PDB file of C-alpha atoms in Angstrom:
ATOM      1  CA  MET Z 122     133.289 -45.696 173.608  1.00 58.00           C
ATOM      2  CA  TYR Z 123     132.355 -45.833 170.268  1.00 56.00           C
ATOM      3  CA  GLU Z 124     134.332 -42.279 169.943  1.00 58.00           C
ATOM      4  CA  ARG Z 125     138.118 -43.753 171.590  1.00 53.00           C
ATOM      5  CA  MET Z 126     137.399 -47.169 171.246  1.00 48.00           C
ATOM      6  CA  GLY Z 127     141.008 -48.364 170.185  1.00 48.00           C
ATOM      7  CA  ALA Z 128     142.810 -46.825 173.142  1.00 42.00           C
ATOM      8  CA  ALA Z 129     139.924 -48.055 176.010  1.00 61.00           C
ATOM      9  CA  ASN Z 130     139.572 -51.174 175.836  1.00 74.00           C
ATOM     10  CA  ARG Z 131     138.356 -51.687 179.399  1.00 76.00           C
ATOM     11  CA  ASP Z 132     135.330 -49.200 178.453  1.00 82.00           C
ATOM     12  CA  ILE Z 133     134.010 -52.560 176.278  1.00 87.00           C
ATOM     13  CA  TYR Z 134     134.304 -54.729 179.578  1.00 85.00           C
ATOM     14  CA  ASP Z 135     132.886 -51.228 181.649  1.00 87.00           C
ATOM     15  CA  VAL Z 136     129.448 -51.596 179.112  1.00 88.00           C
ATOM     16  CA  TRP Z 137     129.093 -55.402 179.365  1.00 89.00           C
ATOM     17  CA  PHE Z 138     129.717 -55.101 182.572  1.00 88.00           C
ATOM     18  CA  PHE Z 139     126.861 -52.718 183.496  1.00 88.00           C
ATOM     19  CA  LEU Z 140     124.012 -53.862 180.856  1.00 86.00           C
ATOM     20  CA  ASN Z 141     125.185 -57.628 181.976  1.00 84.00           C
ATOM     21  CA  ASN Z 142     124.410 -56.352 185.775  1.00 83.00           C
ATOM     22  CA  ASP Z 143     121.164 -55.381 184.299  1.00 76.00           C
ATOM     23  CA  TRP Z 144     121.693 -51.425 185.086  1.00 80.00           C
ATOM     24  CA  PRO Z 145     120.001 -48.877 183.605  1.00 74.00           C
ATOM     25  CA  ILE Z 146     121.602 -46.720 181.039  1.00 80.00           C
ATOM     26  CA  ASN Z 147     120.373 -43.019 182.248  1.00 82.00           C
ATOM     27  CA  LYS Z 148     119.594 -42.300 178.102  1.00 82.00           C
ATOM     28  CA  GLU Z 149     119.114 -38.537 179.667  1.00 84.00           C
ATOM     29  CA  ILE Z 150     122.704 -37.906 180.317  1.00 89.00           C
ATOM     30  CA  VAL Z 151     123.416 -40.179 176.628  1.00 87.00           C
ATOM     31  CA  GLU Z 152     121.202 -37.968 174.071  1.00 87.00           C
ATOM     32  CA  LYS Z 153     122.383 -34.931 175.911  1.00 90.00           C
ATOM     33  CA  ARG Z 154     126.480 -36.056 175.652  1.00 90.00           C
ATOM     34  CA  ALA Z 155     126.472 -37.774 172.779  1.00 88.00           C
ATOM     35  CA  GLU Z 156     123.789 -35.279 170.879  1.00 90.00           C
ATOM     36  CA  MET Z 157     122.079 -37.715 169.221  1.00 88.00           C
ATOM     37  CA  SER Z 158     119.054 -39.666 170.124  1.00 84.00           C
ATOM     38  CA  PHE Z 159     119.689 -42.993 172.107  1.00 84.00           C
ATOM     39  CA  LYS Z 160     119.480 -45.035 169.841  1.00 82.00           C
ATOM     40  CA  ASP Z 161     121.108 -44.305 167.340  1.00 86.00           C
ATOM     41  CA  PHE Z 162     124.086 -43.840 169.966  1.00 89.00           C
ATOM     42  CA  LEU Z 163     123.853 -47.573 170.861  1.00 89.00           C
ATOM     43  CA  GLN Z 164     123.723 -48.223 167.052  1.00 89.00           C
ATOM     44  CA  LYS Z 165     127.481 -46.769 166.662  1.00 90.00           C
ATOM     45  CA  CYS Z 166     128.835 -48.487 169.872  1.00 89.00           C
ATOM     46  CA  ILE Z 167     127.381 -51.328 168.198  1.00 89.00           C
ATOM     47  CA  GLU Z 168     128.973 -50.498 164.824  1.00 89.00           C
ATOM     48  CA  ALA Z 169     132.251 -49.501 166.102  1.00 87.00           C
ATOM     49  CA  LEU Z 170     132.447 -52.699 167.929  1.00 88.00           C
ATOM     50  CA  GLU Z 171     132.004 -55.260 165.383  1.00 87.00           C
ATOM     51  CA  LYS Z 172     134.909 -53.443 163.392  1.00 85.00           C
ATOM     52  CA  LEU Z 173     136.717 -54.135 166.443  1.00 81.00           C
ATOM     53  CA  SER Z 174     138.913 -56.886 165.656  1.00 78.00           C
ATOM     54  CA  ASP Z 175     139.461 -59.536 169.066  1.00 75.00           C
ATOM     55  CA  ARG Z 176     143.231 -59.669 168.250  1.00 74.00           C
ATOM     56  CA  GLY Z 177     144.763 -56.737 171.132  1.00 75.00           C
ATOM     57  CA  ILE Z 178     141.172 -56.486 172.934  1.00 79.00           C
ATOM     58  CA  LEU Z 179     143.611 -57.521 175.929  1.00 77.00           C
ATOM     59  CA  ALA Z 180     145.658 -54.459 175.740  1.00 75.00           C
ATOM     60  CA  GLY Z 181     145.228 -52.734 179.068  1.00 70.00           C
ATOM     61  CA  MET Z 182     143.824 -54.883 180.611  1.00 73.00           C
ATOM     62  CA  GLY Z 183     145.489 -59.112 180.732  1.00 70.00           C
ATOM     63  CA  GLU Z 184     147.761 -57.735 183.350  1.00 75.00           C
ATOM     64  CA  LEU Z 185     144.578 -57.695 185.595  1.00 79.00           C
ATOM     65  CA  LEU Z 186     143.158 -60.916 184.483  1.00 83.00           C
ATOM     66  CA  ASP Z 187     144.088 -64.786 185.416  1.00 86.00           C
ATOM     67  CA  GLU Z 188     144.647 -67.820 182.594  1.00 87.00           C
ATOM     68  CA  LYS Z 189     140.674 -68.149 182.263  1.00 88.00           C
ATOM     69  CA  GLN Z 190     139.457 -64.865 181.915  1.00 87.00           C
ATOM     70  CA  LYS Z 191     141.468 -64.048 179.462  1.00 86.00           C
ATOM     71  CA  ALA Z 192     140.581 -67.283 177.382  1.00 86.00           C
ATOM     72  CA  TRP Z 193     136.610 -65.102 178.315  1.00 85.00           C
ATOM     73  CA  VAL Z 194     137.647 -61.924 177.388  1.00 86.00           C
ATOM     74  CA  ARG Z 195     139.282 -62.931 174.222  1.00 85.00           C
ATOM     75  CA  ILE Z 196     136.732 -65.425 173.015  1.00 85.00           C
ATOM     76  CA  ASN Z 197     133.376 -63.455 174.594  1.00 86.00           C
ATOM     77  CA  LEU Z 198     133.260 -59.529 175.631  1.00 89.00           C
ATOM     78  CA  ARG Z 199     133.216 -58.857 172.301  1.00 88.00           C
ATOM     79  CA  LYS Z 200     130.942 -60.688 171.088  1.00 89.00           C
ATOM     80  CA  ASP Z 201     128.727 -60.117 174.321  1.00 90.00           C
ATOM     81  CA  THR Z 202     129.200 -56.875 174.783  1.00 90.00           C
ATOM     82  CA  ILE Z 203     127.665 -56.217 170.784  1.00 90.00           C
ATOM     83  CA  PHE Z 204     124.029 -58.340 171.412  1.00 87.00           C
ATOM     84  CA  LEU Z 205     123.677 -56.471 175.091  1.00 87.00           C
ATOM     85  CA  LEU Z 206     123.660 -53.214 173.422  1.00 88.00           C
ATOM     86  CA  LYS Z 207     121.945 -55.431 170.979  1.00 85.00           C
ATOM     87  CA  ALA Z 208     119.008 -55.625 173.245  1.00 78.00           C
ATOM     88  CA  ALA Z 209     119.083 -51.802 174.537  1.00 77.00           C
ATOM     89  CA  ALA Z 210     118.976 -50.948 171.269  1.00 75.00           C
ATOM     90  CA  LEU Z 211     115.482 -52.651 171.156  1.00 68.00           C
ATOM     91  CA  ASP Z 212     114.430 -50.979 173.810  1.00 57.00           C
ATOM     92  CA  ARG Z 213     114.466 -53.639 176.834  1.00 51.00           C
ATOM     93  CA  TYR Z 214     116.581 -51.428 178.823  1.00 51.00           C
ATOM     94  CA  SER Z 215     115.500 -47.792 177.206  1.00 52.00           C
ATOM     95  CA  GLU Z 216     112.206 -48.670 177.228  1.00 70.00           C
ATOM     96  CA  VAL Z 217     112.293 -49.711 181.124  1.00 80.00           C
ATOM     97  CA  PHE Z 218     111.945 -48.380 185.097  1.00 86.00           C
ATOM     98  CA  THR Z 219     111.305 -49.225 187.952  1.00 90.00           C
ATOM     99  CA  ILE Z 220     109.673 -46.976 191.200  1.00 92.00           C
ATOM    100  CA  ASN Z 221     113.157 -47.298 193.218  1.00 88.00           C
ATOM    101  CA  SER Z 222     115.157 -45.976 189.696  1.00 84.00           C
ATOM    102  CA  SER Z 223     113.601 -43.515 188.421  1.00 87.00           C
ATOM    103  CA  ARG Z 224     114.181 -39.663 188.132  1.00 85.00           C
ATOM    104  CA  ASN Z 225     110.247 -39.366 187.393  1.00 89.00           C
ATOM    105  CA  LEU Z 226     109.397 -40.417 191.009  1.00 92.00           C
ATOM    106  CA  LYS Z 227     109.558 -40.276 194.422  1.00 90.00           C
ATOM    107  CA  TYR Z 228     108.360 -43.210 197.094  1.00 89.00           C
ATOM    108  CA  THR Z 229     108.207 -43.505 200.421  1.00 80.00           C
ATOM    109  CA  LYS Z 230     110.792 -44.864 202.870  1.00 74.00           C
ATOM    110  CA  ALA Z 231     109.590 -43.766 205.697  1.00 59.00           C
ATOM    111  CA  PRO Z 232     106.026 -44.731 206.069  1.00 55.00           C
ATOM    112  CA  GLY Z 233     102.966 -42.455 207.252  1.00 52.00           C
ATOM    113  CA  HIS Z 234     101.475 -44.333 209.067  1.00 46.00           C
ATOM    114  CA  THR Z 235      97.578 -45.315 210.120  1.00 42.00           C
ATOM    115  CA  PHE Z 236      96.692 -47.617 213.265  1.00 38.00           C
ATOM    116  CA  SER Z 237      95.554 -51.237 213.193  1.00 39.00           C
ATOM    117  CA  GLY Z 238      94.955 -51.942 216.233  1.00 41.00           C
ATOM    118  CA  ALA Z 239      96.513 -50.087 219.759  1.00 37.00           C
ATOM    119  CA  ASP Z 240     100.150 -49.651 219.203  1.00 38.00           C
ATOM    120  CA  LYS Z 241     100.543 -51.015 216.059  1.00 42.00           C
ATOM    121  CA  LEU Z 242     102.224 -48.767 213.314  1.00 44.00           C
ATOM    122  CA  ILE Z 243     104.752 -49.424 211.507  1.00 49.00           C
ATOM    123  CA  THR Z 244     107.557 -46.636 211.499  1.00 51.00           C
ATOM    124  CA  SER Z 245     110.309 -47.220 209.718  1.00 57.00           C
ATOM    125  CA  TYR Z 246     111.033 -48.946 205.430  1.00 54.00           C
ATOM    126  CA  SER Z 247     112.828 -51.848 207.340  1.00 61.00           C
ATOM    127  CA  ASP Z 248     109.768 -52.383 208.473  1.00 66.00           C
ATOM    128  CA  VAL Z 249     107.459 -51.753 205.654  1.00 75.00           C
ATOM    129  CA  LYS Z 250     109.774 -53.224 202.692  1.00 78.00           C
ATOM    130  CA  ASN Z 251     109.150 -56.797 203.425  1.00 82.00           C
ATOM    131  CA  ALA Z 252     105.208 -56.286 203.898  1.00 86.00           C
ATOM    132  CA  PRO Z 253     102.861 -57.348 201.467  1.00 91.00           C
ATOM    133  CA  ILE Z 254     100.573 -54.930 199.194  1.00 94.00           C
ATOM    134  CA  GLN Z 255      97.059 -54.861 200.160  1.00 94.00           C
ATOM    135  CA  GLU Z 256      95.755 -52.255 197.769  1.00 95.00           C
ATOM    136  CA  ILE Z 257      97.458 -49.712 195.354  1.00 97.00           C
ATOM    137  CA  LYS Z 258      95.015 -46.822 194.256  1.00 96.00           C
ATOM    138  CA  ARG Z 259      95.248 -43.261 193.109  1.00 96.00           C
ATOM    139  CA  GLN Z 260      94.898 -40.885 194.822  1.00 95.00           C
ATOM    140  CA  ASN Z 261      94.373 -38.082 192.271  1.00 96.00           C
ATOM    141  CA  ASN Z 262      96.877 -37.258 188.958  1.00 94.00           C
ATOM    142  CA  GLU Z 263      99.941 -37.044 190.975  1.00 96.00           C
ATOM    143  CA  THR Z 264      99.773 -39.984 193.986  1.00 95.00           C
ATOM    144  CA  LEU Z 265      99.321 -43.072 194.558  1.00 96.00           C
ATOM    145  CA  VAL Z 266      98.537 -44.856 197.770  1.00 94.00           C
ATOM    146  CA  VAL Z 267      99.961 -48.361 198.731  1.00 93.00           C
ATOM    147  CA  ARG Z 268      98.368 -49.871 201.595  1.00 91.00           C
ATOM    148  CA  VAL Z 269     100.794 -52.591 203.543  1.00 89.00           C
ATOM    149  CA  ILE Z 270     100.468 -54.993 206.104  1.00 86.00           C
ATOM    150  CA  SER Z 271     103.421 -56.267 207.941  1.00 77.00           C
ATOM    151  CA  ASP Z 272     102.779 -60.300 207.548  1.00 71.00           C
ATOM    152  CA  THR Z 273     104.782 -61.095 210.965  1.00 72.00           C
ATOM    153  CA  THR Z 274     102.952 -57.664 213.351  1.00 74.00           C
ATOM    154  CA  GLY Z 275      99.969 -56.806 211.742  1.00 78.00           C
ATOM    155  CA  HIS Z 276     101.486 -52.705 211.681  1.00 76.00           C
ATOM    156  CA  GLU Z 277      99.590 -51.359 208.576  1.00 82.00           C
ATOM    157  CA  ALA Z 278     100.954 -48.309 206.415  1.00 81.00           C
ATOM    158  CA  ASN Z 279     100.122 -46.359 203.423  1.00 86.00           C
ATOM    159  CA  CYS Z 280     102.972 -45.677 201.603  1.00 88.00           C
ATOM    160  CA  TYR Z 281     103.025 -42.925 198.855  1.00 91.00           C
ATOM    161  CA  ILE Z 282     104.400 -42.756 194.695  1.00 93.00           C
ATOM    162  CA  ARG Z 283     103.971 -39.626 194.096  1.00 94.00           C
ATOM    163  CA  SER Z 284     105.287 -38.133 190.729  1.00 94.00           C
ATOM    164  CA  LEU Z 285     107.798 -35.383 190.150  1.00 92.00           C
ATOM    165  CA  ASN Z 286     107.259 -33.350 186.471  1.00 92.00           C
ATOM    166  CA  ASP Z 287     104.516 -34.884 183.724  1.00 90.00           C
ATOM    167  CA  GLU Z 288     106.663 -37.904 182.591  1.00 88.00           C
ATOM    168  CA  GLY Z 289     106.352 -39.023 186.291  1.00 92.00           C
ATOM    169  CA  ILE Z 290     101.958 -39.234 185.961  1.00 94.00           C
ATOM    170  CA  LYS Z 291     102.504 -40.911 182.483  1.00 92.00           C
ATOM    171  CA  GLU Z 292     104.599 -43.701 184.904  1.00 94.00           C
ATOM    172  CA  LEU Z 293     102.047 -43.421 187.239  1.00 96.00           C
ATOM    173  CA  SER Z 294      99.348 -44.469 184.713  1.00 95.00           C
ATOM    174  CA  ILE Z 295     101.250 -47.416 183.486  1.00 94.00           C
ATOM    175  CA  VAL Z 296     101.595 -48.450 187.399  1.00 96.00           C
ATOM    176  CA  ILE Z 297      98.097 -48.041 188.024  1.00 96.00           C
ATOM    177  CA  GLU Z 298      97.368 -50.711 184.872  1.00 93.00           C
ATOM    178  CA  ASN Z 299      99.232 -52.948 186.753  1.00 92.00           C
ATOM    179  CA  ALA Z 300      98.419 -52.661 190.619  1.00 93.00           C
ATOM    180  CA  ALA Z 301      96.011 -55.315 190.020  1.00 89.00           C
ATOM    181  CA  GLY Z 302      98.630 -57.766 190.143  1.00 91.00           C
ATOM    182  CA  PHE Z 303     100.896 -56.673 193.191  1.00 94.00           C
ATOM    183  CA  ASN Z 304      98.426 -57.626 195.756  1.00 92.00           C
ATOM    184  CA  GLY Z 305      99.920 -60.264 197.993  1.00 91.00           C
ATOM    185  CA  GLN Z 306     103.800 -58.475 197.006  1.00 92.00           C
ATOM    186  CA  THR Z 307     106.162 -57.178 198.938  1.00 90.00           C
ATOM    187  CA  TYR Z 308     106.656 -52.873 198.679  1.00 89.00           C
ATOM    188  CA  ASP Z 309     110.115 -53.570 197.862  1.00 88.00           C
ATOM    189  CA  GLY Z 310     109.928 -56.295 194.772  1.00 90.00           C
ATOM    190  CA  PHE Z 311     106.534 -53.577 193.908  1.00 94.00           C
ATOM    191  CA  LEU Z 312     109.574 -50.762 194.398  1.00 91.00           C
ATOM    192  CA  ASN Z 313     111.886 -52.431 192.600  1.00 89.00           C
ATOM    193  CA  HIS Z 314     109.602 -54.258 189.687  1.00 92.00           C
ATOM    194  CA  LYS Z 315     110.522 -53.647 185.877  1.00 87.00           C
ATOM    195  CA  PHE Z 316     107.835 -51.356 184.993  1.00 90.00           C
ATOM    196  CA  LYS Z 317     107.521 -51.728 180.730  1.00 83.00           C
ATOM    197  CA  LYS Z 318     106.385 -47.857 179.472  1.00 78.00           C
TER     198      LYS Z 318
END
């Protein structure tokens, strides 16, 4: 964005849209393509936006917007995007991960199951995602076991969170430090919880 700001005002909207919707920034790709640290890259984007005039910010977008949207873009788009980029630079995004979106972890979708009475077992992700967590424990250095029991059927399952690399092992350690707080919470909520590194 900072390299071609004048020619691509839609880039500003794209950045605002992704950050405003809490979509994670892929730090590794940014650092590889920009050949600089993630924070330095964000700072360059912020500086480029701060130098940009609000006049002309509708170029390339105006024909897509109604009058109310145009007024919002003129007044707020640049300012709000700067705010969101500053939040990202302060690690709001760069130091947060979810199990669901982490490249360093994989997790059970269709769980392996254990019996909890005759013919009671969980066999699909749709069954397990809303099941309350009963226990989270470490199986070994690279694996966590999450025991869930469906609150509607009583079906039981062991789900697994596994690391794919050294960074994943670090992320598992962060998860296990917070494990007790997830008892009674849904498996899906656990997978999408934002953990702070």
